[in-house]
Structures are given as structure tokens and as C-alpha cells.
Amino acid sequence: MSLQPTQASLGELAQALANKTISSVELTSLFLERCERLNPQLNAFITLDREKTLAQARSADARLAAGESGPLLGIPLAYKDIFCMRGWLTTCGSKMLANFVAPYDATVIEKFNTAGSVCLGKTNMDEFAMGSSNETSYYGAVKNPWDTTAVPGGSSGGSAAAVAARLAPAATGTDTGGSIRQPAALTNLTGLKPSYGRVSRYGMIAFASSLDQGGPMARTAEDAALLLNVMAGFDARDSTSVEAPVPDYTQTLNGDIKGLRIGLPKEYFSEGLTKDVAQAVEAAIGEYKKLGAQVVEVSLPNSQLAIPCYYVLAPAEASSNLSRFDGVRYGYRAPEYTDLLDMYCKTRAQGFGPEVKRRIMIGTYALSAGYYDAYYLKALKLRRLIAQDFQAAFEKCDVIMGPTSPSTAFKIGAKSDDPVAMYLSDIYTISVNLAGLPGMSIPAGFDPAGLPVGLQLIGKYFDEPRLLNVAHRYQQVTDWHHRTPKGFE
Ligand code: GLN
């Protein structure tokens, strides 16, 4: 059978590279050509750099010619523009970093470089990863390849659009409150947010450090497992990195799921969930029953408090993390100012967009003397209760399932003037970050308008092997994940 690179799995691409059916330069050029031709329709990439990309592909070919092999050697991937990559513009979607060329590699990038993957480009994202629609980017909104008048989700919207439109075989994302899972759901991808501490945050521009996690965005669970094999692992440069062995995530994909106990949180199937999403999710659960799984009802009583809790904690951490952008050492500096204080003020007033400023103000307020106990401390206590809800639920089940997002992709502009409506789009994903658990979104059907629906899987700490297994078994009996948006086949 002839190789069709845009539809091939990572395993098939690696096979073709190993057989010399195709070289990395040929494969990379094919994807680069698609990126250059189709990106103007989607705005999925902030940076494409043909020279640098092809140089990496040539060195992968040299390694292949020397007899080396590896699951990702020579395979082109797209990286969210939040990961520092030496010599590459790394903007985090902000004017503040529009001139920032990273002097070092993030650990995740270093690991992909060692594995021999090729960087196709840096993908668009919400500014400093704050958003659910990719509309807060300084570089403009990303369009959803399933409907270019709709958002692709966010904040990893560029990575999602690029993989969904077959501009890249797979990509990286980051997830602080849903930014891998929600865009995966809105673009028909498989996205995995690992357990907190599983993937190093070193060199990943910080938004809310106690919540941020990098992870894979791919078409299938099998591909996501291959990426996670490379991304995961202890890193002494990240103080919250967990020193636990990394299993081979591809080894357990085929495990039997007969008897699997699926917990359905009653709070996830109530008010706010659209009918189309509810129907697709219920049908997916039905598939699991056919595979031998059993369903139990569980309760996450504090889940409606996850959004207020997150919107105290995440802005508090962001206000501290973003204090480094002051125009002194790197990044944007206001061209005119009278003295140092004026330089700080103008730099930050001009360099940050409105959503980032809103978060800095909320966070600074919540952390200020007199309000700290009332807001920040209260939110920390709530966070513990939310984590305990999951612990209690996992006494009764092995995996929790529900919708990833309450609706399918919404129109560009539909929520951009209403921050609270936008914040509500993460109602099902945020509590997973607050608890530090692994979560996944997998393709589970389409609404009548032809827009994809995502099924969310939530696991116990470090139970990524089971999530990938449960996702893979579903993908063996369904074909949603193979569907390609029209015009991007
Ligand atoms: N949409 C959420 C926010 O705006 C989550 C973003 C993320 O996961 N990076 O904060």
C-alpha cells in the first residue's frame, strides 16, 4: 500500500523512514508545503522557518543513514509557541515577547531534539495561554478547520488546528485549565493532559505554575502514547517534577477493558450541557458498555466551585509569574518614557493585551493584604476539597467520563466580549488541573452542523497508561478520529 503521509500514523511514518520509502527531508517538505499553503486560511502558526526546519530534517536523515532508528526520528511535529526553543522566536502569543528569540531549549524540546523529531513551526495560542478560543493572541484568532468561522478552542488552538488540518502529524500543547483537552475536543483530536509533575515545565513559559502541564495533541491515542514516551520524565530543573519511572505507554494500549468501572459524575450531565454534546457522549458510553465496561454514578459535589476557585488561583499565580516582563532584561520595551517607573508602566500597558491585564489585576487584588485570606486562602482550601471529591469518586470507579466541553466550537467573536461566558467553557476541565490528575479528550462524534464532540476521560494520579488504553480500545471500534475536515484531506 502506498504511503499517504497526511493520513498516516506516527508509527507508519517511522516505518516508512526506517524502510527508506521516504526521507525526513521529503516528509518534512511535504508538510512544510502544506503549512505554507494552508496556514493563511487558519493562522495556526506564528512562526514557520523553512531553513531551520530543513536543517533539522537533514540531520535526522544523517542519523537514519547511520543506521539509527527511533519512533520519532525524522518525524516533523509542531510546537506550541509557549515552549522555548533555542534560536527560534518564542512569543507565547504576546506582543511582550514578539521579539524574543529563546536562548535555550525547554526540557520538552530538548527531549524531542534528542529523539530526532523535526520542528515544523511554532503554533499560535492565546496570549500567555489565557483563553479558551485562541482569540486573545496578539497574532490574531486561529480558525477551526471544521468551520473557519468558528474558534478551534484554546489556548492551544494553533496546535489543534494544525494537526486537525493535517499540517502537522502531531503537536505539543499545554493545559492549565483545559487548554489541551478543550481544543482537542473542538477539532476532533486526541489530547492528553498528564498528571501534574509528569512532564517538565522547564522552559515552558509559566502561566499558573501549580496547574501548568505540557502534553501531546495527536490524532490517536497510539500517537499520543508515542509523544508522551518522549515528553514524560523527571527533570531536576523543575522543582515539582515527580521522580517516578516512565512506563512505555504503547505497551498497555491493547489491554482488555472488560469489567472497567466508568464513573459518570452526575454534575457533568446537568444544566449547561448542550443536547448535541450530551447525546454524543452518551453514545460513546454505550460503546464502552459493549466493550464490557460497567457504569457507576459518582458525584463531584464541589465541581460547580471549580471555576471561581481557578479564577482566584490561576490569576494569583499569573500576576506573580508575569511580573518579570518589565522591559528590563528581554522582551518588549516601550519606546518612550520619562523614568524607570514610567518605563515599567508603559511597557506593561503596551505589551500586554486586555485579557492578560484583567488576570494580573484579579491576581494582584486576590493576593493583596486584607484580601489574601478571604480569596486566595479560601480558594486553596476549596482546591483541596475538589481533589478530595475525585479521591472519593475513584473509590467507586477506575476512570471518570463525561463531556470535555459543554458545547461544540462556537463562532469567532461570540464570547469575546463576555469573559464569564468564556470562562464557563472550561467547566468540565478545570477541576482536573486543580486536583493534578491526568485528563484526556478523544473524538466521540459530531453535532448536526458537522462540528466535533470530545469525550473526556479522567484518571487517577499517574494512571496515563490506563487512560491511553481506554482511549485506544474505543478508537479500535470507532472511526471518528479518522475523519478529516473538508478541504484539508
Ligand atoms: N481557558 C482557561 C484560561 O483561560 C485555561 C487555559 C489553559 O489551560 N491554559 O485560563
Coordinates of C-alpha atoms and ligand atoms in Angstrom, one line a residue:
M1 CA 0.0 0.0 0.0
S2 CA 1.4 3.4 -0.9
L3 CA 2.1 5.8 1.9
Q4 CA -0.3 8.7 2.3
P5 CA 1.8 10.9 4.8
T6 CA -1.0 13.3 5.8
Q7 CA -3.2 10.4 6.9
A8 CA -0.5 8.1 8.2
S9 CA 0.0 7.4 11.9
L10 CA 3.3 8.2 13.6
G11 CA 4.1 4.5 13.6
E12 CA 3.6 4.3 9.8
L13 CA 5.7 7.4 9.2
A14 CA 8.5 5.9 11.4
Q15 CA 8.3 2.7 9.4
A16 CA 8.5 4.5 6.1
L17 CA 11.5 6.4 7.3
A18 CA 13.2 3.3 8.5
N19 CA 12.5 1.5 5.2
K20 CA 13.8 4.5 3.3
T21 CA 10.4 4.7 1.5
I22 CA 10.7 8.4 2.2
S23 CA 13.4 10.6 3.8
S24 CA 12.9 13.1 6.6
V25 CA 13.6 15.9 4.2
E26 CA 10.9 14.7 1.8
L27 CA 8.4 14.1 4.5
T28 CA 9.1 17.4 6.2
S29 CA 9.0 19.3 2.9
L30 CA 5.6 17.8 2.2
F31 CA 4.2 19.1 5.5
L32 CA 6.0 22.4 5.2
E33 CA 4.5 23.0 1.8
R34 CA 1.0 22.3 3.3
C35 CA 1.8 24.7 6.2
E36 CA 2.9 27.5 3.9
R37 CA -0.1 27.0 1.5
L38 CA -2.9 26.5 4.0
N39 CA -1.8 28.5 7.1
P40 CA -3.2 31.7 5.7
Q41 CA -6.6 30.2 5.9
L42 CA -6.1 29.0 9.5
N43 CA -3.5 31.3 11.2
A44 CA -2.3 28.2 13.1
F45 CA 1.4 29.1 13.1
I46 CA 3.1 32.1 14.5
T47 CA 6.5 31.1 13.1
L48 CA 7.4 28.9 10.1
D49 CA 11.1 28.8 9.3
R50 CA 11.9 26.6 6.3
E51 CA 15.7 26.8 6.7
K52 CA 15.8 25.8 10.3
T53 CA 13.2 23.1 9.8
L54 CA 15.0 21.6 6.9
A55 CA 18.3 21.7 8.7
Q56 CA 16.8 19.5 11.4
A57 CA 15.3 17.2 8.8
R58 CA 18.8 16.8 7.2
S59 CA 20.4 15.9 10.5
A60 CA 17.6 13.3 11.1
D61 CA 18.4 11.9 7.7
A62 CA 22.1 11.6 8.6
R63 CA 21.2 9.7 11.8
L64 CA 18.9 7.4 9.8
A65 CA 21.6 6.8 7.2
A66 CA 24.0 5.9 10.0
G67 CA 21.6 3.1 11.0
E68 CA 20.0 4.8 13.9
S69 CA 16.3 4.3 14.4
G70 CA 13.7 5.6 16.8
P71 CA 9.9 6.1 17.0
L72 CA 10.1 9.8 16.3
L73 CA 13.4 10.1 14.4
G74 CA 12.9 12.3 11.4
I75 CA 9.2 13.0 12.1
P76 CA 8.0 16.6 11.8
L77 CA 6.0 18.0 14.7
A78 CA 4.5 21.4 15.6
Y79 CA 5.3 23.0 19.0
K80 CA 3.1 25.4 20.9
D81 CA 4.8 28.8 21.0
I82 CA 5.0 28.6 24.8
F83 CA 8.0 26.2 24.6
C84 CA 11.3 27.9 24.5
M85 CA 13.4 26.6 21.5
R86 CA 16.9 27.8 21.0
G87 CA 17.3 30.2 18.1
W88 CA 13.5 30.3 17.4
L89 CA 11.2 33.2 18.1
T90 CA 9.2 32.2 21.2
T91 CA 6.3 34.7 21.7
C92 CA 3.7 33.0 23.9
G93 CA 1.2 34.7 21.7
S94 CA 2.1 38.1 23.2
K95 CA 3.4 41.5 21.9
M96 CA 5.5 41.4 25.1
L97 CA 7.7 38.6 23.6
A98 CA 7.2 39.4 19.9
N99 CA 11.0 40.0 19.6
F100 CA 12.1 37.2 21.9
V101 CA 14.4 34.6 20.5
A102 CA 14.9 31.9 23.1
P103 CA 18.5 31.3 24.2
Y104 CA 17.8 27.8 25.4
D105 CA 15.6 24.8 24.9
A106 CA 12.7 23.8 27.1
T107 CA 13.2 20.3 28.5
V108 CA 10.3 19.0 26.3
I109 CA 12.1 20.5 23.2
E110 CA 15.4 19.1 24.3
K111 CA 13.8 15.6 24.5
F112 CA 12.2 15.9 21.1
N113 CA 15.5 17.1 19.6
T114 CA 17.3 14.1 21.2
A115 CA 14.6 11.8 19.7
G116 CA 15.3 13.3 16.3
S117 CA 11.9 15.0 15.7
V118 CA 11.8 18.0 13.4
C119 CA 10.2 21.3 14.4
L120 CA 7.8 22.3 11.6
G121 CA 7.0 25.6 13.3
K122 CA 5.7 27.3 16.4
T123 CA 1.9 27.4 16.8
N124 CA -0.4 30.2 17.6
M125 CA -2.0 30.4 21.1
D126 CA -4.0 32.6 23.4
E127 CA -1.7 35.3 24.9
F128 CA 0.2 33.7 27.8
A129 CA -2.2 30.7 27.4
M130 CA -5.1 32.7 28.9
G131 CA -8.2 31.9 26.9
S132 CA -10.5 29.2 25.6
S133 CA -10.8 30.3 22.0
N134 CA -7.4 31.4 20.7
E135 CA -8.8 34.9 20.2
T136 CA -6.6 36.7 22.8
S137 CA -3.5 36.0 20.7
Y138 CA -1.5 39.1 19.7
Y139 CA -1.2 37.3 16.3
G140 CA -4.9 37.1 15.7
A141 CA -7.5 34.4 16.1
V142 CA -7.0 30.9 14.8
K143 CA -9.7 29.4 12.7
N144 CA -11.2 25.9 13.2
P145 CA -10.6 23.8 10.1
W146 CA -14.1 22.2 10.6
D147 CA -15.7 25.6 10.2
T148 CA -13.4 28.6 9.6
T149 CA -15.9 31.0 11.1
A150 CA -15.6 29.1 14.4
V151 CA -12.9 29.0 17.1
P152 CA -10.6 26.0 17.4
G153 CA -10.7 26.3 21.2
G154 CA -7.8 27.5 23.3
S155 CA -5.3 28.1 24.4
S156 CA -3.5 25.5 22.3
G157 CA -5.7 26.4 19.3
G158 CA -2.9 26.7 16.8
S159 CA -1.6 23.2 17.6
A160 CA -5.1 21.9 17.4
A161 CA -5.9 23.5 14.0
A162 CA -2.5 22.4 12.6
V163 CA -3.0 18.8 13.5
A164 CA -6.7 18.6 12.6
A165 CA -6.0 20.2 9.2
R166 CA -3.1 17.7 8.6
L167 CA -0.5 20.5 8.5
A168 CA 1.4 18.5 11.1
P169 CA 1.3 14.8 12.1
A170 CA 1.1 15.8 15.8
A171 CA 1.9 18.7 18.2
T172 CA 2.5 19.7 21.7
G173 CA 0.2 21.7 23.9
T174 CA -0.1 22.9 27.4
D175 CA -3.0 22.7 29.8
T176 CA -3.6 24.9 32.8
G177 CA -7.4 24.6 32.9
G178 CA -8.2 22.7 29.8
S179 CA -6.0 24.1 27.0
I180 CA -5.1 20.7 25.6
R181 CA -8.4 18.9 26.1
Q182 CA -10.9 21.6 25.0
P183 CA -9.2 22.5 21.7
A184 CA -8.7 18.8 21.1
A185 CA -12.5 18.3 21.6
L186 CA -13.4 21.2 19.3
T187 CA -11.2 20.0 16.4
N188 CA -11.6 16.2 16.6
L189 CA -8.2 15.3 18.2
T190 CA -6.9 13.2 20.9
G191 CA -5.3 15.4 23.6
L192 CA -3.8 14.3 26.9
K193 CA -3.0 16.5 29.9
P194 CA -0.7 14.4 32.0
S195 CA -0.7 14.2 35.9
Y196 CA 0.9 17.3 37.4
G197 CA 4.7 16.6 37.7
R198 CA 4.8 14.0 34.8
V199 CA 6.2 16.4 32.1
S200 CA 8.8 19.0 32.9
R201 CA 7.7 22.6 32.9
Y202 CA 11.3 23.9 32.5
G203 CA 11.4 26.3 29.6
M204 CA 7.6 26.3 29.2
I205 CA 6.7 30.0 29.8
A206 CA 4.8 30.0 33.1
F207 CA 1.2 31.0 33.4
A208 CA 0.0 29.3 36.7
S209 CA 2.8 27.1 37.8
S210 CA 0.8 24.8 40.2
L211 CA -1.5 24.0 37.3
D212 CA 0.5 24.1 34.0
Q213 CA 1.3 20.8 32.3
G214 CA 2.6 20.1 28.8
G215 CA 1.2 17.2 26.8
P216 CA 0.6 15.7 23.4
M217 CA -2.1 16.6 20.8
A218 CA -2.4 14.0 18.2
R219 CA -5.0 12.2 16.1
T220 CA -5.0 8.9 18.1
A221 CA -4.2 7.6 21.5
E222 CA -1.5 5.5 19.9
D223 CA 0.3 8.6 18.6
A224 CA -0.3 10.4 21.9
A225 CA 1.4 7.5 23.7
L226 CA 4.5 7.8 21.4
L227 CA 4.8 11.5 22.1
L228 CA 4.2 11.1 25.9
N229 CA 7.0 8.4 25.9
V230 CA 9.4 11.2 24.9
M231 CA 7.9 14.1 26.9
A232 CA 7.5 12.4 30.3
G233 CA 10.1 12.0 33.0
F234 CA 11.9 13.5 35.9
D235 CA 13.7 16.8 35.5
A236 CA 15.9 18.3 38.2
R237 CA 15.3 21.7 36.7
D238 CA 11.6 21.6 37.5
S239 CA 11.1 21.6 41.3
T240 CA 7.7 20.0 41.0
S241 CA 8.7 17.3 38.6
V242 CA 8.0 13.8 40.0
E243 CA 10.7 11.2 40.3
A244 CA 8.7 8.2 39.1
P245 CA 9.7 5.7 36.3
V246 CA 8.2 6.4 32.9
P247 CA 6.5 3.3 31.5
D248 CA 6.4 2.6 27.8
Y249 CA 2.9 4.0 27.1
T250 CA 2.5 2.0 23.9
Q251 CA 2.9 -1.4 25.7
T252 CA -0.5 -1.2 27.5
L253 CA -2.7 0.2 24.8
N254 CA -4.3 -3.1 24.0
G255 CA -5.2 -4.2 27.5
D256 CA -8.7 -5.7 27.9
I257 CA -11.2 -3.3 29.4
K258 CA -13.8 -5.9 30.4
G259 CA -15.1 -5.0 33.8
L260 CA -13.7 -1.4 33.7
R261 CA -15.7 0.7 36.1
I262 CA -16.6 4.0 34.4
G263 CA -17.7 6.7 36.8
L264 CA -20.2 9.3 35.5
P265 CA -20.3 12.4 37.7
K266 CA -24.0 13.5 37.9
E267 CA -22.8 17.1 38.0
Y268 CA -21.3 16.8 34.5
F269 CA -24.6 15.9 32.9
S270 CA -26.8 18.7 34.2
E271 CA -27.6 22.3 33.3
G272 CA -25.4 24.0 30.8
L273 CA -24.6 20.9 28.7
T274 CA -25.9 21.2 25.2
K275 CA -28.1 18.4 23.9
D276 CA -25.8 17.5 21.0
V277 CA -22.8 17.0 23.2
A278 CA -24.8 15.0 25.7
Q279 CA -26.1 12.7 23.0
A280 CA -22.7 12.0 21.6
V281 CA -21.2 11.4 25.0
E282 CA -24.0 9.0 25.9
A283 CA -23.5 7.1 22.7
A284 CA -19.8 6.8 23.4
I285 CA -20.5 5.4 26.9
G286 CA -22.8 2.9 25.2
E287 CA -19.9 1.8 23.0
Y288 CA -17.8 1.2 26.2
K289 CA -20.6 -0.9 27.6
K290 CA -20.4 -3.0 24.5
L291 CA -16.7 -3.4 25.2
G292 CA -17.6 -4.8 28.6
A293 CA -17.3 -1.8 30.8
Q294 CA -19.8 -1.1 33.6
V295 CA -21.1 2.3 34.5
V296 CA -21.5 3.7 38.1
E297 CA -22.8 7.1 39.1
V298 CA -20.4 9.2 41.1
S299 CA -20.6 12.7 42.5
L300 CA -18.2 15.6 42.5
P301 CA -20.1 17.9 44.8
N302 CA -17.8 20.8 44.6
S303 CA -17.4 20.9 40.8
Q304 CA -19.5 24.0 40.4
L305 CA -17.0 25.8 42.5
A306 CA -14.1 24.9 40.3
I307 CA -14.3 27.9 38.1
P308 CA -14.4 30.5 40.9
C309 CA -11.6 28.6 42.6
Y310 CA -9.5 28.6 39.5
Y311 CA -10.1 32.2 38.7
V312 CA -8.6 33.2 42.0
L313 CA -5.7 30.8 42.0
A314 CA -4.6 31.0 38.3
P315 CA -4.6 34.8 38.1
A316 CA -2.8 35.0 41.5
E317 CA 0.0 32.8 40.2
A318 CA -0.1 34.6 36.8
S319 CA 0.3 38.0 38.4
S320 CA 3.4 36.8 40.1
N321 CA 4.8 35.0 37.1
L322 CA 4.2 37.9 34.7
S323 CA 5.9 40.4 37.0
R324 CA 9.2 39.5 35.2
F325 CA 8.0 41.2 32.0
D326 CA 9.1 44.7 32.9
G327 CA 11.1 45.8 29.8
V328 CA 14.4 45.5 31.5
R329 CA 16.1 42.2 30.5
Y330 CA 14.3 41.0 27.5
G331 CA 11.1 41.3 25.5
Y332 CA 9.2 44.4 24.6
R333 CA 10.2 47.8 26.0
A334 CA 8.1 51.0 25.5
P335 CA 10.0 53.3 23.0
E336 CA 9.4 56.4 25.1
Y337 CA 9.4 57.0 28.8
T338 CA 10.5 59.6 31.4
D339 CA 12.0 57.5 34.2
L340 CA 12.2 53.8 35.3
L341 CA 8.7 53.6 36.8
D342 CA 7.2 55.2 33.7
M343 CA 9.2 52.7 31.6
Y344 CA 7.7 49.8 33.6
C345 CA 4.2 51.2 33.3
K346 CA 4.3 52.0 29.6
T347 CA 6.0 48.7 28.7
R348 CA 3.3 46.7 30.5
A349 CA 0.5 48.9 29.3
Q350 CA 1.6 48.5 25.7
G351 CA 3.0 44.9 25.8
F352 CA 0.1 43.0 27.4
G353 CA -3.4 42.6 25.9
P354 CA -6.7 43.1 27.7
E355 CA -7.2 39.5 29.0
V356 CA -3.7 39.3 30.4
K357 CA -4.2 42.7 32.2
R358 CA -7.5 41.5 33.6
R359 CA -5.9 38.4 35.1
I360 CA -3.0 40.4 36.5
M361 CA -5.4 42.8 38.2
I362 CA -7.6 40.0 39.6
G363 CA -4.5 38.2 40.9
T364 CA -2.9 41.2 42.4
Y365 CA -6.1 42.0 44.1
A366 CA -6.6 38.5 45.5
L367 CA -3.1 38.4 46.9
S368 CA -3.1 41.8 48.5
A369 CA -3.1 42.3 52.3
G370 CA -6.6 42.1 53.6
Y371 CA -7.9 40.0 50.7
Y372 CA -5.4 37.2 50.8
D373 CA -7.3 35.3 53.5
A374 CA -10.7 36.0 52.0
Y375 CA -9.8 34.9 48.5
Y376 CA -6.5 33.2 48.0
L377 CA -6.5 31.1 51.1
K378 CA -10.2 30.2 50.7
A379 CA -9.5 29.1 47.1
L380 CA -6.7 26.9 48.3
K381 CA -9.0 25.2 50.7
L382 CA -11.6 24.7 48.1
R383 CA -8.9 23.2 45.8
R384 CA -8.2 20.6 48.4
L385 CA -12.0 19.7 48.6
I386 CA -12.2 19.4 44.9
A387 CA -9.2 17.0 44.9
Q388 CA -10.9 15.0 47.7
D389 CA -14.1 14.7 45.7
F390 CA -12.1 12.9 43.0
Q391 CA -10.4 10.6 45.5
A392 CA -13.8 9.6 46.9
A393 CA -15.2 9.1 43.3
F394 CA -12.2 6.9 42.5
E395 CA -13.1 4.5 45.3
K396 CA -16.0 3.5 43.2
C397 CA -14.6 3.6 39.6
D398 CA -11.4 3.3 37.6
V399 CA -11.9 6.1 35.2
I400 CA -14.3 9.1 35.1
M401 CA -16.0 10.0 31.9
G402 CA -18.0 13.0 30.7
P403 CA -18.0 15.8 28.2
T404 CA -14.9 17.8 27.6
S405 CA -16.7 21.0 26.7
P406 CA -20.3 21.9 27.2
S407 CA -20.8 22.8 23.5
T408 CA -19.1 22.3 20.2
A409 CA -17.0 25.0 18.6
F410 CA -18.6 28.5 18.9
K411 CA -18.3 31.3 16.4
I412 CA -15.4 33.6 16.4
G413 CA -16.4 36.7 18.4
A414 CA -19.4 35.0 20.1
K415 CA -17.9 35.2 23.6
S416 CA -15.0 37.6 23.2
D417 CA -16.8 40.4 25.0
D418 CA -18.1 38.3 27.8
P419 CA -15.2 36.9 29.9
V420 CA -17.5 34.9 32.2
A421 CA -19.2 33.1 29.4
M422 CA -15.7 32.3 28.1
Y423 CA -14.6 31.1 31.5
L424 CA -17.6 28.7 31.6
S425 CA -16.4 26.8 28.6
D426 CA -13.8 25.1 30.9
I427 CA -16.3 23.9 33.5
Y428 CA -15.5 20.2 32.9
T429 CA -11.8 20.5 32.5
I430 CA -10.6 22.9 35.2
S431 CA -11.2 20.7 38.3
V432 CA -8.8 18.1 36.8
N433 CA -5.9 20.7 36.9
L434 CA -6.9 21.8 40.4
A435 CA -6.6 18.1 41.5
G436 CA -3.4 17.5 39.5
L437 CA -5.0 14.4 37.8
P438 CA -4.4 13.2 34.2
G439 CA -7.2 14.0 31.7
M440 CA -7.8 13.3 28.1
S441 CA -10.2 14.2 25.3
I442 CA -11.0 11.9 22.5
P443 CA -13.1 12.3 19.3
A444 CA -16.7 11.0 20.0
G445 CA -18.9 12.1 17.2
F446 CA -20.3 15.2 15.5
D447 CA -23.2 17.6 16.0
P448 CA -25.8 18.1 13.3
A449 CA -23.7 21.1 12.0
G450 CA -20.7 18.7 11.5
L451 CA -18.7 20.0 14.4
P452 CA -16.7 17.5 16.5
V453 CA -17.6 16.5 20.1
G454 CA -15.0 15.4 22.6
L455 CA -15.3 12.7 25.3
Q456 CA -13.3 13.4 28.4
L457 CA -11.5 10.7 30.4
I458 CA -10.2 11.4 33.8
G459 CA -7.8 9.1 35.5
K460 CA -6.1 8.5 38.9
Y461 CA -2.7 10.0 39.6
F462 CA -0.2 8.7 37.1
D463 CA -2.7 6.4 35.5
E464 CA -1.9 7.7 32.0
P465 CA -1.4 4.1 30.8
R466 CA -5.0 3.3 31.6
L467 CA -6.4 6.4 30.0
L468 CA -4.5 5.7 26.8
N469 CA -5.6 2.1 26.9
V470 CA -9.2 3.1 27.4
A471 CA -9.0 5.6 24.6
H472 CA -7.3 3.2 22.2
R473 CA -9.9 0.5 22.7
Y474 CA -12.6 2.9 21.7
Q475 CA -10.6 4.1 18.7
Q476 CA -10.4 0.5 17.5
V477 CA -14.2 0.2 17.3
T478 CA -15.0 3.8 16.1
D479 CA -13.7 5.9 13.2
W480 CA -14.4 9.5 14.4
H481 CA -10.7 10.1 14.9
H482 CA -10.1 9.3 11.2
R483 CA -12.5 12.0 9.9
T484 CA -10.8 14.9 8.2
P485 CA -12.2 18.4 7.7
K486 CA -13.3 19.2 4.2
G487 CA -10.7 21.0 2.1
F488 CA -7.8 19.6 4.3
E489 CA -7.8 16.0 3.2
Ligands
GLN1 N1 -9.2 28.7 29.4 C1 -8.5 28.6 30.7 C2 -8.0 30.0 31.0 O1 -8.3 30.9 30.3 C3 -7.5 27.6 30.7 C4 -6.3 28.0 29.8 C5 -5.2 27.0 29.8 O2 -5.4 25.8 30.1 N2 -4.0 27.4 29.5 O3 -7.3 30.2 31.9

